[in-house]
Coordinates of C-alpha atoms in Angstrom, one line a residue:
M1 CA -81.6 -113.3 147.0
E2 CA -79.6 -110.2 147.7
L3 CA -79.6 -109.4 144.0
I4 CA -83.4 -109.9 143.8
H5 CA -83.8 -107.7 146.9
F6 CA -81.5 -105.1 145.4
L7 CA -83.4 -105.0 142.1
S8 CA -86.9 -105.2 143.6
G9 CA -87.0 -101.5 144.5
P10 CA -85.9 -100.2 141.0
V11 CA -88.1 -102.8 139.2
I12 CA -91.2 -101.9 141.3
G13 CA -90.5 -98.2 140.7
A14 CA -90.2 -98.9 136.9
V15 CA -93.5 -100.8 136.9
I16 CA -95.2 -98.0 138.9
G17 CA -93.8 -95.3 136.6
Y18 CA -94.8 -97.3 133.5
C19 CA -98.3 -98.0 134.7
T20 CA -98.8 -94.4 135.9
N21 CA -97.8 -92.9 132.6
Y22 CA -99.8 -95.6 130.7
I23 CA -102.9 -94.7 132.6
A24 CA -102.2 -91.0 132.1
V25 CA -101.9 -91.5 128.4
K26 CA -105.0 -93.6 128.3
M27 CA -106.9 -90.9 130.2
L28 CA -106.2 -88.5 127.4
F29 CA -108.9 -90.5 125.4
R30 CA -110.6 -92.8 127.8
P31 CA -113.4 -93.0 128.7
L32 CA -114.6 -91.9 125.3
R33 CA -117.9 -90.7 126.7
P34 CA -119.2 -89.4 130.0
V35 CA -119.8 -91.9 132.7
Y36 CA -122.7 -91.3 135.1
L37 CA -123.2 -92.7 138.6
F38 CA -126.5 -92.1 140.4
G39 CA -127.3 -89.5 137.8
R40 CA -124.1 -87.5 138.3
Q41 CA -121.2 -87.4 135.9
L42 CA -118.0 -88.8 137.3
P43 CA -115.0 -86.5 137.2
F44 CA -112.4 -87.0 134.5
T45 CA -115.1 -88.5 132.2
P46 CA -114.9 -88.3 129.3
G47 CA -111.1 -88.3 128.6
I48 CA -109.2 -85.0 128.3
I49 CA -109.2 -84.9 124.5
P50 CA -112.8 -86.0 123.9
K51 CA -113.9 -83.5 126.6
G52 CA -111.8 -80.7 124.9
Q53 CA -112.8 -81.6 121.4
E54 CA -114.4 -78.2 120.8
R55 CA -111.3 -76.4 121.9
L56 CA -109.1 -78.7 119.8
A57 CA -111.3 -78.1 116.8
K58 CA -111.0 -74.3 117.2
A59 CA -107.2 -74.5 117.7
I60 CA -106.8 -76.7 114.6
G61 CA -109.1 -74.4 112.6
G62 CA -107.0 -71.3 113.7
V63 CA -103.8 -73.0 112.6
V64 CA -105.2 -74.0 109.3
G65 CA -107.0 -70.8 108.6
D66 CA -104.4 -68.3 109.8
T67 CA -101.1 -70.1 109.4
L68 CA -101.1 -73.2 107.4
L69 CA -102.4 -71.6 104.2
T70 CA -101.8 -67.9 103.6
E71 CA -102.6 -65.6 100.7
E72 CA -99.1 -65.9 99.4
D73 CA -99.2 -69.7 99.8
L74 CA -102.4 -69.8 97.7
K75 CA -100.9 -67.5 95.0
R76 CA -97.7 -69.6 94.9
M77 CA -99.7 -72.8 94.5
L78 CA -102.2 -71.6 91.9
L79 CA -99.5 -69.8 89.9
S80 CA -96.9 -72.5 90.0
D81 CA -95.5 -73.7 86.7
E82 CA -97.0 -77.1 87.2
V83 CA -100.5 -75.8 87.7
Q84 CA -100.3 -73.2 84.9
N85 CA -98.9 -75.8 82.4
Q86 CA -101.7 -78.3 83.3
L87 CA -104.3 -75.5 83.0
R88 CA -102.9 -74.5 79.6
I89 CA -103.1 -78.1 78.4
S90 CA -106.7 -78.3 79.7
I91 CA -107.7 -75.1 77.8
D92 CA -106.1 -76.2 74.6
N93 CA -107.9 -79.6 74.9
L94 CA -111.2 -77.8 75.6
L95 CA -110.8 -75.5 72.6
Q96 CA -110.1 -78.5 70.4
E97 CA -113.1 -80.5 71.7
K98 CA -115.5 -77.6 71.4
E99 CA -114.1 -76.4 68.1
H100 CA -117.5 -76.7 66.3
V101 CA -119.6 -75.6 69.2
P102 CA -121.1 -72.0 69.1
L103 CA -120.0 -69.7 71.9
K104 CA -123.6 -69.4 73.3
E105 CA -124.0 -73.2 73.4
L106 CA -120.7 -73.6 75.2
C107 CA -121.7 -71.0 77.8
L108 CA -125.1 -72.7 78.3
Q109 CA -123.2 -75.9 79.3
F110 CA -122.0 -74.1 82.4
T111 CA -125.1 -72.0 83.2
D112 CA -128.8 -71.8 82.5
E113 CA -130.6 -69.4 80.1
T114 CA -131.3 -66.9 82.8
G115 CA -127.7 -66.9 84.0
Y116 CA -126.5 -66.5 80.5
E117 CA -128.8 -63.6 79.7
T118 CA -127.8 -61.9 82.9
G119 CA -124.1 -62.4 82.2
R120 CA -124.6 -61.2 78.6
A121 CA -126.3 -58.0 79.8
V122 CA -123.4 -57.4 82.3
M123 CA -120.7 -58.0 79.7
Q124 CA -122.4 -55.9 77.1
E125 CA -122.7 -53.0 79.6
K126 CA -119.1 -53.3 80.6
L127 CA -118.0 -53.5 76.9
T128 CA -120.1 -50.5 76.0
D129 CA -118.6 -48.5 78.9
L130 CA -115.1 -49.6 77.9
V131 CA -115.6 -48.6 74.3
A132 CA -117.3 -45.3 75.3
D133 CA -114.3 -44.4 77.5
R134 CA -112.0 -45.0 74.6
V135 CA -114.1 -42.9 72.2
L136 CA -114.1 -40.0 74.7
D137 CA -110.3 -40.4 75.1
M138 CA -109.9 -40.0 71.3
G139 CA -110.7 -36.3 71.5
L140 CA -113.3 -36.4 68.7
G141 CA -114.4 -32.9 69.4
E142 CA -111.0 -31.5 68.5
I143 CA -110.7 -33.8 65.4
I144 CA -114.2 -33.0 64.1
S145 CA -113.8 -29.2 64.6
R146 CA -110.5 -29.2 62.8
K147 CA -111.9 -31.3 59.9
V148 CA -115.0 -29.1 59.7
L149 CA -112.9 -25.9 59.4
E150 CA -110.6 -27.5 56.8
A151 CA -113.7 -28.5 54.8
V152 CA -115.1 -25.0 55.1
R153 CA -111.8 -23.4 54.0
Q154 CA -111.6 -25.6 51.0
K155 CA -115.2 -24.9 50.1
V156 CA -115.0 -21.1 50.3
S157 CA -111.5 -20.8 49.1
G158 CA -111.2 -18.1 46.4
S159 CA -114.8 -17.0 46.9
L160 CA -116.1 -13.7 48.3
I161 CA -117.1 -15.4 51.6
G162 CA -113.6 -16.9 51.8
M163 CA -112.1 -13.5 51.5
M164 CA -114.4 -12.1 54.2
L165 CA -113.6 -14.9 56.6
S166 CA -110.1 -14.4 57.7
G167 CA -108.1 -17.2 59.3
D168 CA -108.6 -15.9 62.8
M169 CA -112.3 -15.4 62.3
L170 CA -112.7 -18.9 61.0
D171 CA -110.6 -20.4 63.8
S172 CA -112.8 -18.8 66.4
F173 CA -115.5 -21.3 65.4
A174 CA -113.3 -24.2 66.4
E175 CA -113.9 -24.0 70.2
P176 CA -117.7 -23.9 70.0
I177 CA -117.8 -26.8 67.6
R178 CA -115.4 -28.9 69.8
S179 CA -117.3 -28.1 73.0
S180 CA -120.6 -29.0 71.3
V181 CA -119.3 -32.3 70.0
D182 CA -117.7 -33.2 73.4
R183 CA -120.9 -32.4 75.3
Y184 CA -123.0 -34.4 72.9
L185 CA -120.7 -37.4 73.1
E186 CA -120.5 -37.3 76.9
G187 CA -124.2 -37.5 77.2
N188 CA -125.0 -39.8 74.3
V189 CA -122.0 -42.0 73.4
G190 CA -123.3 -44.9 75.6
A191 CA -126.7 -44.9 73.9
L192 CA -125.1 -44.7 70.5
L193 CA -122.8 -47.6 71.1
A194 CA -125.1 -49.9 72.9
P195 CA -127.1 -51.2 69.8
Q196 CA -123.8 -51.7 68.0
V197 CA -122.3 -53.7 70.8
S198 CA -125.5 -55.8 71.1
R199 CA -125.4 -56.5 67.4
L200 CA -121.7 -57.4 67.6
W201 CA -122.4 -59.7 70.5
S202 CA -125.3 -61.4 68.8
E203 CA -123.1 -62.1 65.8
T204 CA -120.2 -63.3 67.9
E205 CA -122.2 -65.7 70.1
E206 CA -123.4 -67.6 67.0
K207 CA -119.8 -68.2 65.8
S208 CA -118.1 -71.5 66.7
I209 CA -115.2 -71.6 69.1
G210 CA -113.0 -72.6 66.2
E211 CA -114.0 -69.6 64.1
M212 CA -113.4 -67.2 67.0
N213 CA -110.0 -68.7 67.7
Q214 CA -109.0 -68.5 64.1
S215 CA -110.1 -64.9 63.9
L216 CA -108.0 -64.1 66.9
Q217 CA -105.0 -66.0 65.5
D218 CA -105.3 -64.0 62.3
A219 CA -104.9 -60.9 64.5
D220 CA -101.8 -62.6 66.2
I221 CA -103.8 -63.2 69.4
D222 CA -103.6 -66.5 71.1
L223 CA -106.9 -67.3 73.0
T224 CA -105.1 -69.7 75.4
D225 CA -102.7 -66.9 76.3
V226 CA -105.5 -64.5 76.8
M227 CA -107.3 -66.9 79.1
M228 CA -104.1 -67.6 81.0
Q229 CA -103.5 -63.9 81.5
V230 CA -107.1 -63.5 82.8
Y231 CA -106.5 -66.4 85.2
E232 CA -103.2 -64.9 86.5
K233 CA -104.8 -61.5 87.1
L234 CA -107.8 -63.2 88.8
V235 CA -105.6 -65.1 91.1
T236 CA -103.3 -62.2 91.8
G237 CA -106.1 -59.7 92.5
R238 CA -108.6 -62.1 94.2
A239 CA -106.4 -64.5 96.2
A240 CA -107.4 -62.9 99.5
E241 CA -111.1 -63.0 98.6
L242 CA -110.8 -66.6 97.4
L243 CA -109.1 -67.6 100.6
R244 CA -112.0 -66.1 102.6
L245 CA -114.5 -67.9 100.4
L246 CA -112.8 -71.2 101.2
H247 CA -113.7 -70.8 104.9
L248 CA -110.7 -73.0 105.8
R249 CA -111.0 -72.3 109.5
Q250 CA -114.7 -73.2 109.7
V251 CA -114.1 -76.3 107.5
A252 CA -111.3 -77.6 109.7
E253 CA -113.4 -76.9 112.9
Q254 CA -116.4 -78.7 111.5
K255 CA -114.4 -81.6 110.4
V256 CA -112.8 -82.1 113.8
M257 CA -116.1 -81.6 115.6
S258 CA -117.8 -84.2 113.3
L259 CA -115.3 -86.9 114.3
K260 CA -116.5 -89.6 116.7
P261 CA -114.4 -90.1 119.9
E262 CA -112.9 -93.3 118.5
E263 CA -112.0 -91.6 115.2
L264 CA -110.4 -88.7 117.1
E265 CA -108.4 -91.1 119.2
D266 CA -107.2 -92.9 116.0
L267 CA -106.3 -89.6 114.4
V268 CA -104.2 -88.4 117.4
M269 CA -102.6 -91.8 117.9
S270 CA -101.6 -92.0 114.2
V271 CA -99.6 -88.8 114.7
M272 CA -98.4 -89.1 118.3
K273 CA -98.2 -92.9 118.9
K274 CA -94.4 -92.9 118.9
E275 CA -94.2 -89.9 121.2
L276 CA -96.9 -91.1 123.6
G277 CA -95.1 -94.5 123.7
A278 CA -91.9 -92.7 124.6
V279 CA -93.7 -90.9 127.5
I280 CA -94.8 -94.3 128.9
N281 CA -91.3 -95.7 128.6
L282 CA -89.9 -92.6 130.2
G283 CA -92.1 -93.2 133.2
A284 CA -90.7 -96.6 133.6
L285 CA -87.1 -95.2 133.3
V286 CA -87.8 -92.5 135.9
G287 CA -89.4 -95.0 138.2
F288 CA -86.4 -97.3 137.9
V289 CA -83.9 -94.5 138.6
I290 CA -85.9 -93.3 141.6
G291 CA -86.0 -96.8 143.0
L292 CA -82.2 -97.1 142.5
L293 CA -81.6 -93.8 144.2
N294 CA -83.6 -95.0 147.2
L295 CA -81.2 -97.9 147.6
I296 CA -78.1 -95.7 147.3
F297 CA -79.2 -93.0 149.7

């Protein structure tokens, strides 16, 4: 009897500590929904986590959007050897499957006619501007003026006019010719190139993927390598924009907010069940120790 009397205090303390912490843990989730009495909502209903579901959703969204996946993380994942190797295999398989499909037909499998024509116009414009810049960088005014003067010298060589036109006098025509050609090209090179680019595009879009790939291979250009380089530049230059377009914060918030209270409880318990169980057991241990201390002191 003395042993039972001795242990009753610690045991009762352990039971109280266990029950107290058990109720506290349960109150994190229960009741799952508000409870009303005489038209008024009772305090502590719903449970702490269901009541703070919106704050929890925002906190999880912030972690996911700002910390869990950063721009560098996205680049590292998309440019990993595994992803790039799989992408290369997919591109090779696609080129083989679509070998006899014309370029235009392949593009129309991914967009409609309006989208294709819009994309075509944009690509032709960009290609025309690119070629025009290269033409202007060639310094055609200088080249043409020099060739014209060489042709004139050869034409009048040994003649009376050739004798009258000394070297310095003939060279003085070079600058006006160069300036005139450069001004003309700067104002008209785009208009001159646009029909040629359009014709080239029309011829190209009717070629099959296999023909285009073979032409590139003949020029020591691997189409798969080109597409992989475009992919790498796209990921490197647009990773931040891509991350913003994913809206990870909003997606995470909406996902948590869409959970039912029961689903939210299951989610938290699947992660924290062991820890919450340890909290309950700790309550029993603390209650037992307090009961034991009351006997001693």
